[in-house]
CSV table of C-alpha atoms in Angstrom, one decimal:
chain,number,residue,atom,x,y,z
A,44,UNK,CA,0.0,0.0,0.0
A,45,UNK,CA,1.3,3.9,-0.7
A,46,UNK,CA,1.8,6.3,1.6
A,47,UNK,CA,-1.3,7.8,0.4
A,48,UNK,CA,-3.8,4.6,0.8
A,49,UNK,CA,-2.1,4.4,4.6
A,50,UNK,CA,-2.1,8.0,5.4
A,51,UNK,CA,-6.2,7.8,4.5
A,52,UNK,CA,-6.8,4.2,6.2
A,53,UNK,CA,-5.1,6.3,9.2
A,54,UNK,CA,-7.7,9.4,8.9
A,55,UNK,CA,-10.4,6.8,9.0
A,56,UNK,CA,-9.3,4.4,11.6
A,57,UNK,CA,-9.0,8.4,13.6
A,58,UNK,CA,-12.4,9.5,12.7
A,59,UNK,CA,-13.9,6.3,13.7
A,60,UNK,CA,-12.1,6.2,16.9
A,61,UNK,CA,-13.5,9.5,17.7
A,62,UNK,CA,-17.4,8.5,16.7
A,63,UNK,CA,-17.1,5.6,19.3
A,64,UNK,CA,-16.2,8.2,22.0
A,65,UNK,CA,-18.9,10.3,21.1
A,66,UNK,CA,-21.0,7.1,21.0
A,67,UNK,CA,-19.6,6.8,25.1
A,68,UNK,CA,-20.6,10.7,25.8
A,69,UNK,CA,-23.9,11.7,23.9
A,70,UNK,CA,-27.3,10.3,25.3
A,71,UNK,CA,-30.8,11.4,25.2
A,72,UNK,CA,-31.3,12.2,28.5
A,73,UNK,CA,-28.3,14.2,28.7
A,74,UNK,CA,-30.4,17.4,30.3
A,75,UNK,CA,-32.4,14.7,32.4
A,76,UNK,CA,-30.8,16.4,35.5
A,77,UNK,CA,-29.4,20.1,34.4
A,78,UNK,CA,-32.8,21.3,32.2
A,79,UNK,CA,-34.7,19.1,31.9
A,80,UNK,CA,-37.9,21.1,30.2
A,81,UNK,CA,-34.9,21.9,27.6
A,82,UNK,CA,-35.1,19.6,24.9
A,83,UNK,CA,-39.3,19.5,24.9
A,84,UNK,CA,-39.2,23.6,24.4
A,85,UNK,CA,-36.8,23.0,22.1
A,86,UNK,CA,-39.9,21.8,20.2
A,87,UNK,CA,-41.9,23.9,21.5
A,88,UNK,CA,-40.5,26.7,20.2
A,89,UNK,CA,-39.7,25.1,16.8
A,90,UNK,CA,-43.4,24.0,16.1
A,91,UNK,CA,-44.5,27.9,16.7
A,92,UNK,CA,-42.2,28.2,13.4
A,93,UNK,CA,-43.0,25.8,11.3
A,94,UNK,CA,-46.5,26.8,11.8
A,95,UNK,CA,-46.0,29.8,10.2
A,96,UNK,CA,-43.6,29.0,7.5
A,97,UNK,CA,-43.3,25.3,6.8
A,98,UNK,CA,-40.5,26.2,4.4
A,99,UNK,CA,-37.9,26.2,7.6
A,100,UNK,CA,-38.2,22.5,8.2
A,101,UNK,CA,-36.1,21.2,5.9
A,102,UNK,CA,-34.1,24.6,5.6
A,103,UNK,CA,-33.1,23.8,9.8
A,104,UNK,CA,-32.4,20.2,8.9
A,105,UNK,CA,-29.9,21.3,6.2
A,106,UNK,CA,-28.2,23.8,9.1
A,107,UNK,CA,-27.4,20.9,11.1
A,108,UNK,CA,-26.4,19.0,7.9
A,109,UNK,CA,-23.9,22.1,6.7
A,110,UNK,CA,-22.5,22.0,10.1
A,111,UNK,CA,-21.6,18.4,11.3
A,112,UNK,CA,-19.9,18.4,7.8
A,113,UNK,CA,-17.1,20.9,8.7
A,114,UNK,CA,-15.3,20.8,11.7
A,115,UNK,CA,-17.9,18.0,13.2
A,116,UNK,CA,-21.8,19.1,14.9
A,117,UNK,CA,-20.0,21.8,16.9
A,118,UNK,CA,-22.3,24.5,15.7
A,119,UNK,CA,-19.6,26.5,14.0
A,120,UNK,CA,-21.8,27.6,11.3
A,121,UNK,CA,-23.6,30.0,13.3
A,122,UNK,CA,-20.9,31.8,14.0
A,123,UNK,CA,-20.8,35.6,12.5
A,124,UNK,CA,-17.5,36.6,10.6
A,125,UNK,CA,-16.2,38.3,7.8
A,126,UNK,CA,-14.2,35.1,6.9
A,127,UNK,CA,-16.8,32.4,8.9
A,128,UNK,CA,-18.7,29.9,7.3
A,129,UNK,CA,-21.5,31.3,6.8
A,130,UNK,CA,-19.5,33.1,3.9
A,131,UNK,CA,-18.9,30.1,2.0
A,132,UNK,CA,-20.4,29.5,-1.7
A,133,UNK,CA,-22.4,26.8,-0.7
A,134,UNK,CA,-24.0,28.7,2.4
A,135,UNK,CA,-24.0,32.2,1.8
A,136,UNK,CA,-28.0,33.8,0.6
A,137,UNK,CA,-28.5,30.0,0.7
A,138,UNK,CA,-28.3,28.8,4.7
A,139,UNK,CA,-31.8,30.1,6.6
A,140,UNK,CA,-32.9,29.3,9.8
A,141,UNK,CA,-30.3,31.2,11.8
A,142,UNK,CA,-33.0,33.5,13.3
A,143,UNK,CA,-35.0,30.7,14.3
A,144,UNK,CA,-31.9,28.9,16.3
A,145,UNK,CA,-31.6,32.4,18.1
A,146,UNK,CA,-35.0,32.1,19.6
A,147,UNK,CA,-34.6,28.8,20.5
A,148,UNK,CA,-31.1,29.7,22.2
A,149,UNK,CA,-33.3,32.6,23.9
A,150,UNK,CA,-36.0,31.1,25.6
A,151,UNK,CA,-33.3,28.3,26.7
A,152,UNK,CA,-30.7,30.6,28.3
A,153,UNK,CA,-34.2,32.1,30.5
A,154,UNK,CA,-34.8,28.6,31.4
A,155,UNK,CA,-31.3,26.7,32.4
A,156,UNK,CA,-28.7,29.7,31.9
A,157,UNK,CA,-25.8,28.4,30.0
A,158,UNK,CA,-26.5,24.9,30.0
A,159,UNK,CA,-27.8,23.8,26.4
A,160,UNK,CA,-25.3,23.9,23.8
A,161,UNK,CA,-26.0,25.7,19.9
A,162,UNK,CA,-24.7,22.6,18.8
A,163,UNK,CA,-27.3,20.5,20.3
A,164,UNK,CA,-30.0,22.7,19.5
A,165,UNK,CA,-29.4,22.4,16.3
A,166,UNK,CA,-29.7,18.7,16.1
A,167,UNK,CA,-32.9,18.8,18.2
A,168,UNK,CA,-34.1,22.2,15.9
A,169,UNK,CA,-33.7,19.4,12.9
A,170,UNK,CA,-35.4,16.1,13.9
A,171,UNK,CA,-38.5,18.8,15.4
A,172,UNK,CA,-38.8,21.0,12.5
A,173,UNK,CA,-39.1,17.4,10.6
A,174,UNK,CA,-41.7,16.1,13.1
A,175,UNK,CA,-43.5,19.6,12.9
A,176,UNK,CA,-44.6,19.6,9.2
A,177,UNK,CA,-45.4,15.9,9.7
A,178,UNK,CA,-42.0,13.5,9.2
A,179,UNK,CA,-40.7,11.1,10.2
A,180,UNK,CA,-39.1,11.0,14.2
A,181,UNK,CA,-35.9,9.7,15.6
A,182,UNK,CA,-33.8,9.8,19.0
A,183,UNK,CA,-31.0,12.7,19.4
A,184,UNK,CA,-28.5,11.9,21.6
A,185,UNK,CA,-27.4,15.0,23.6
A,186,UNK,CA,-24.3,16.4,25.2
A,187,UNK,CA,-22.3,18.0,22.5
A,188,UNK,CA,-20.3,21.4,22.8
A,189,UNK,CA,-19.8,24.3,20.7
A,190,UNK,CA,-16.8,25.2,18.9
A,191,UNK,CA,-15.1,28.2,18.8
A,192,UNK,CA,-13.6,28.4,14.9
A,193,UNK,CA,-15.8,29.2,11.8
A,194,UNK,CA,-14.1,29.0,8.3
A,195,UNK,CA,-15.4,29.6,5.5
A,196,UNK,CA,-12.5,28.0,3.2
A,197,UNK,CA,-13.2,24.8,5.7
A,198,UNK,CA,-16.9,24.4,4.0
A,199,UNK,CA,-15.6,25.2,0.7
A,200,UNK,CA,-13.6,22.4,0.8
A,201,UNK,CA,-16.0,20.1,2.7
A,202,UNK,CA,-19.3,20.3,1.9
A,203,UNK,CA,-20.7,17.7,-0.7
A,204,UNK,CA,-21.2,20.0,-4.4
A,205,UNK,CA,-24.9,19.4,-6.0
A,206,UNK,CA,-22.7,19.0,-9.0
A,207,UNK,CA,-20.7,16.6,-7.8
A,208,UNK,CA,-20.2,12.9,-9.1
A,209,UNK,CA,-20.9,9.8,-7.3
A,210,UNK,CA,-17.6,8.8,-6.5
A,211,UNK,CA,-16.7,12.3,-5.4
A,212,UNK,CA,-19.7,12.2,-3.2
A,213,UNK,CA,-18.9,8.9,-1.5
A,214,UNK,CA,-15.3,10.1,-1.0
A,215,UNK,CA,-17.1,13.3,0.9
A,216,UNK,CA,-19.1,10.9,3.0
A,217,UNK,CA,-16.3,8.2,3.6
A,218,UNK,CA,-13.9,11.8,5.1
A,219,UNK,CA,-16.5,11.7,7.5
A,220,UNK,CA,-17.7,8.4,8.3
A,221,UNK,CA,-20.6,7.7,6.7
A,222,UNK,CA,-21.0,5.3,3.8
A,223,UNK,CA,-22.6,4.6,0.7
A,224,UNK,CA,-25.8,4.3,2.4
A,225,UNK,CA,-25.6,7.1,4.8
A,226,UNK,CA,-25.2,9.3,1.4
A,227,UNK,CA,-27.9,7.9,-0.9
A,228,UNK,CA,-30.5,7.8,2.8
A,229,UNK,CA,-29.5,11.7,3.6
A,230,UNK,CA,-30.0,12.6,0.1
A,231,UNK,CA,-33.5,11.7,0.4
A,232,UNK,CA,-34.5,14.8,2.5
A,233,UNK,CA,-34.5,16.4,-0.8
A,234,UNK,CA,-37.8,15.0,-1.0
A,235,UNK,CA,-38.7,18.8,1.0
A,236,UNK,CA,-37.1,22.0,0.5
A,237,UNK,CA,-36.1,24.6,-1.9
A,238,UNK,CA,-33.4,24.9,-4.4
A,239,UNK,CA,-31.9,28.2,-6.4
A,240,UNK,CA,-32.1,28.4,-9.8
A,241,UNK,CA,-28.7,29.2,-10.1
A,242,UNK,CA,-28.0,25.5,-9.5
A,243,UNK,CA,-30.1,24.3,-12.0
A,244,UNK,CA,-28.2,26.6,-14.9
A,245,UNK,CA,-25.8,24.4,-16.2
A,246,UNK,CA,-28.2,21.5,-16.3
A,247,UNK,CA,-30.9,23.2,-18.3
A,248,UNK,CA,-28.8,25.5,-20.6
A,249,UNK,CA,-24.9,25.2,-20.8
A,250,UNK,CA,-24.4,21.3,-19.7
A,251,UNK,CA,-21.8,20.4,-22.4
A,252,UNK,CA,-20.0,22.8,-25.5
A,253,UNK,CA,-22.8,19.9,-27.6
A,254,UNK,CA,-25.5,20.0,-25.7
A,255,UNK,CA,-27.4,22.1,-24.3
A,256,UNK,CA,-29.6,20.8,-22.1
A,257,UNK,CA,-28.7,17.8,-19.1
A,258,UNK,CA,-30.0,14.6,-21.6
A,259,UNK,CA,-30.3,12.7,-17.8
A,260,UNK,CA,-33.5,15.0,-17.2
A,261,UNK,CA,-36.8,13.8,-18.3
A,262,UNK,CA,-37.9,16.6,-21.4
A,263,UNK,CA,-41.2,17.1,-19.8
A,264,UNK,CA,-39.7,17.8,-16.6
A,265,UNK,CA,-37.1,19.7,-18.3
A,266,UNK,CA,-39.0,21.7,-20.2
A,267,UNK,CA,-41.2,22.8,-16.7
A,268,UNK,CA,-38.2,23.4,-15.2
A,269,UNK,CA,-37.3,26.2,-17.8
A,270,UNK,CA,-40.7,27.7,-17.0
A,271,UNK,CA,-39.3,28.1,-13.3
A,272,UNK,CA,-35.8,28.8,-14.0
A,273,UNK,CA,-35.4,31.1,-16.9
A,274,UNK,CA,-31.9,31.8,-19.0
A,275,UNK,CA,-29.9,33.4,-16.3
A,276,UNK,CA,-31.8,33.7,-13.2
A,277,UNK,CA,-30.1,33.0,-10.3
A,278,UNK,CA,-32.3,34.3,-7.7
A,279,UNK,CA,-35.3,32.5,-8.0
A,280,UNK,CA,-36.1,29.4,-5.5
A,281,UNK,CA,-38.4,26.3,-6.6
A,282,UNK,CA,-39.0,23.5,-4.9
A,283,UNK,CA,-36.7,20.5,-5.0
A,284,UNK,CA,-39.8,17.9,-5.4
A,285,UNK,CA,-41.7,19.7,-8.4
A,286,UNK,CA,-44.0,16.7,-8.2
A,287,UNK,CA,-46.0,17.7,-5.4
A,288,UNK,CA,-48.1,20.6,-4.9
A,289,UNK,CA,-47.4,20.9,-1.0
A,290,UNK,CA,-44.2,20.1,0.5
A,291,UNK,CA,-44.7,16.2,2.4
A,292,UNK,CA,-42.2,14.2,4.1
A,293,UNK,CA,-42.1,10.9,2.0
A,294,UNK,CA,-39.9,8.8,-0.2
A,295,UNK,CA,-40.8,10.4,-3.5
A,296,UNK,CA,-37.6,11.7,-4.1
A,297,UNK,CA,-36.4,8.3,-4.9
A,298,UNK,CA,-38.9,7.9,-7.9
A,299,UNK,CA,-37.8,10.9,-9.2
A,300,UNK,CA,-33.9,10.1,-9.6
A,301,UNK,CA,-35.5,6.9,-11.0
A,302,UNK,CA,-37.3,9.0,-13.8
A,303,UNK,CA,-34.9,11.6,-14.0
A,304,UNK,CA,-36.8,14.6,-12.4
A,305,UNK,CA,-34.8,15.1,-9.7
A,306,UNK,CA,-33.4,18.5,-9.5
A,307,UNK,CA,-29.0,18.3,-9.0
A,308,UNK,CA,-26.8,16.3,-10.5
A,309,UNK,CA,-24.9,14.8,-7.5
A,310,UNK,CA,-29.0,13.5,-7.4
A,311,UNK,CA,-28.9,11.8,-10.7
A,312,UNK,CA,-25.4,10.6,-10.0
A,313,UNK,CA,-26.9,8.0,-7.3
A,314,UNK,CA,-28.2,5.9,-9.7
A,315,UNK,CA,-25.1,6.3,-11.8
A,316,UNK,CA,-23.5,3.4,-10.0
A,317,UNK,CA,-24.6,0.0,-9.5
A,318,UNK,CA,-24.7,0.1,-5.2
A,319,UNK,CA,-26.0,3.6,-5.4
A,320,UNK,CA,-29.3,2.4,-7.6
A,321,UNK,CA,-29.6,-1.1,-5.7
A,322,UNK,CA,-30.1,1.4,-2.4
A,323,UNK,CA,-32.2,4.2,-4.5
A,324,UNK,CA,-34.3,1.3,-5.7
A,325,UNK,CA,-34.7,-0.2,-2.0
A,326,UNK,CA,-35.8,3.2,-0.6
A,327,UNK,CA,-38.5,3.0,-3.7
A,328,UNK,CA,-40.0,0.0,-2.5
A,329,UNK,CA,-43.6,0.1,-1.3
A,330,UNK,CA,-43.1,-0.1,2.0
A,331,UNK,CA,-40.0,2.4,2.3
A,332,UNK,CA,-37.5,1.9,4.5
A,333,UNK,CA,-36.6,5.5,4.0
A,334,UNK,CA,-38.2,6.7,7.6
A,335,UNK,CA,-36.2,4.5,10.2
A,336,UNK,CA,-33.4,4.5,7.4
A,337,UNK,CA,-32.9,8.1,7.6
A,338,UNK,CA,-33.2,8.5,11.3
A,339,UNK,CA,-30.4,5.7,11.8
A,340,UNK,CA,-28.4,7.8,9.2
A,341,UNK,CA,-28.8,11.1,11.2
A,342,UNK,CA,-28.0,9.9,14.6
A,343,UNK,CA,-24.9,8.5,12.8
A,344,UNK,CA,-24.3,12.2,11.0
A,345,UNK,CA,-25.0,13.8,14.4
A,346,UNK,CA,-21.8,12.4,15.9
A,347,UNK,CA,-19.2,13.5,13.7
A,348,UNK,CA,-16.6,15.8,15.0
A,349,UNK,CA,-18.6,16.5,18.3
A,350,UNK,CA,-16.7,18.1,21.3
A,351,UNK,CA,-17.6,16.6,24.9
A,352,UNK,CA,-16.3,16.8,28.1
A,353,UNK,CA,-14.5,20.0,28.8
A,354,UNK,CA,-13.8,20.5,25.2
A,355,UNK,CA,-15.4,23.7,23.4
A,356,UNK,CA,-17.6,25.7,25.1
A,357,UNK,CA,-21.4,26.8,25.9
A,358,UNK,CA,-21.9,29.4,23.7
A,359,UNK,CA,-24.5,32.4,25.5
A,360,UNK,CA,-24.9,33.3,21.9
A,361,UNK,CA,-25.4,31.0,19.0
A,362,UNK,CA,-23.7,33.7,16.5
A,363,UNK,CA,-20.3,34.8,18.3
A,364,UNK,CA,-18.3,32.8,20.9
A,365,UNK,CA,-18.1,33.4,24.4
């Protein structure tokens, strides 16, 4: 084996050693003692959103998702900075939500002062924004701390490109420990959501110097998507399941990779390989096991990176360090 193969065998055999730790660390009843009305207003709080503005669920699961993917679940996106993450292409006048973890922080510091962690909001903010338009539920194991570093050229370089291809995408995932079926499951919660036209330009208009429009795309859908998303706009935000009047919690995002009406590319890419459209065509089975699939997958995502212990800090403010 090179140098290379055993330096990356290392990383992993690092990362992995640091997941079981966080395994020993994070439980759900982490606030059992210290605030223990935490977590349920947590929810509390969250539902009063999504009431108004279902849109936010899957825009507060994506936070948590654009966090534990650089630097771990240490709620270092939040931070404010001219240089901080929330800078970075894939984030900036994309990322929402930020106002709504700030009420939540709120009503928390009134409740148990400087005891529940950004970090764990967010992975509570995520799993009750998706209960709150009616999704799917899983456990969150508590007890993670919040970081003090915010980086924009860090999410640059980590976060998983909608254009990406598969093997790119599974080389994203593996850098963090989840697999081949931790990527094509998490992808799935672009069953809900919004997506900028901007993304979609290349794919409808400039995909190759021979074609002009992405062949993978189904015409029809194709041809509504240009409806949406005219020559050149970059501004305007669709819906990432165009096959559904109102935005529901379910597995038709896998049927619409199948039949090429799914929105990115790193989307169409899943079925681009033989594994990743044995899974896609698993999570398309009537019955799904997309619900208890994805909640495995979070808990697993939830645990990258995390700091416990004395490690990091309790942040008073989700947006600037103590």
């Amino acid at each position: 084996m090179n140098s290379t193969g055993s330096k990356w065998l290392l990383s992993l055999f690092l990362l992995l050693a640091v997941v079981a730790a966080a395994d020993a660390q994070l439980y759900e009843s982490y606030y059992a003692a210290k605030c223990p009305k935490g977590p349920a207003k947590v929810a509390e709080v969250i539902k009063s959103w999504i009431v108004r503005d279902r849109t936010l669920a899957p825009a507060l699961l994506r936070l948590h998702f654009h966090d534990c993917f650089v630097r771990g679940c240490d709620a270092s996106v939040l931070l404010n900075g001219p240089t901080s993450e929330k800078e970075a292409a894939g984030n900036k006048n994309s990322l929402r939500g930020f106002n709504v973890i700030d009420d939540v922080k709120a009503k928390l510091e009134a409740l148990c002062p400087g005891v529940v962690s950004c970090s764990d909001i967010l992975a509570l903010a995520a799993r009750d924004a998706i209960v709150a338009m009616g999704g799917t539920n899983w456990t969150v194991p508590l007890g993670r701390r919040d970081g003090v570093l915010s980086l924009a050229s860090e999410a640059n370089a980590d976060l998983p490109s909608p254009f990406a291809t598969f093997p790119t995408l599974v080389s994203n995932f593996a850098k963090k420990g989840l697999s081949t079926s931790d990527l094509v499951v998490l992808s799935g919660s672009h069953t809900v959501g919004l997506a900028q036209c901007a993304v979609m330009q290349p794919r409808l208009y400039n995909f190759s110097s021979t074609v002009k429009t992405d062949p993978a795309l189904d015409p029809t859908f194709a041809t509504t998507l240009k409806k949406l998303c005219k020559q050149g706009d970059v501004t305007t935000k669709i819906k990432m399941d165009q096959t559904k009047a109102v935005d529901t919690w379910d597995p038709n995002y896998y049927s619409n990779v199948l039949r090429g009406r799914a929105l990115f590319t790193s989307d169409d890419q899943l079925k681009r390989n033989s594994g990743g459209l044995k899974l896609v065509q698993q999570m398309n089975r009537s019955p799904s096991p997309f619900n208890k699939a994805f909640g495995d997958a979070m808990v697993k995502m939830g645990k990258i990176g995390v700091l416990t212990g004395t490690n990091g800090q309790i942040r008073k403010k989700c947006f600037v360090k103590n």
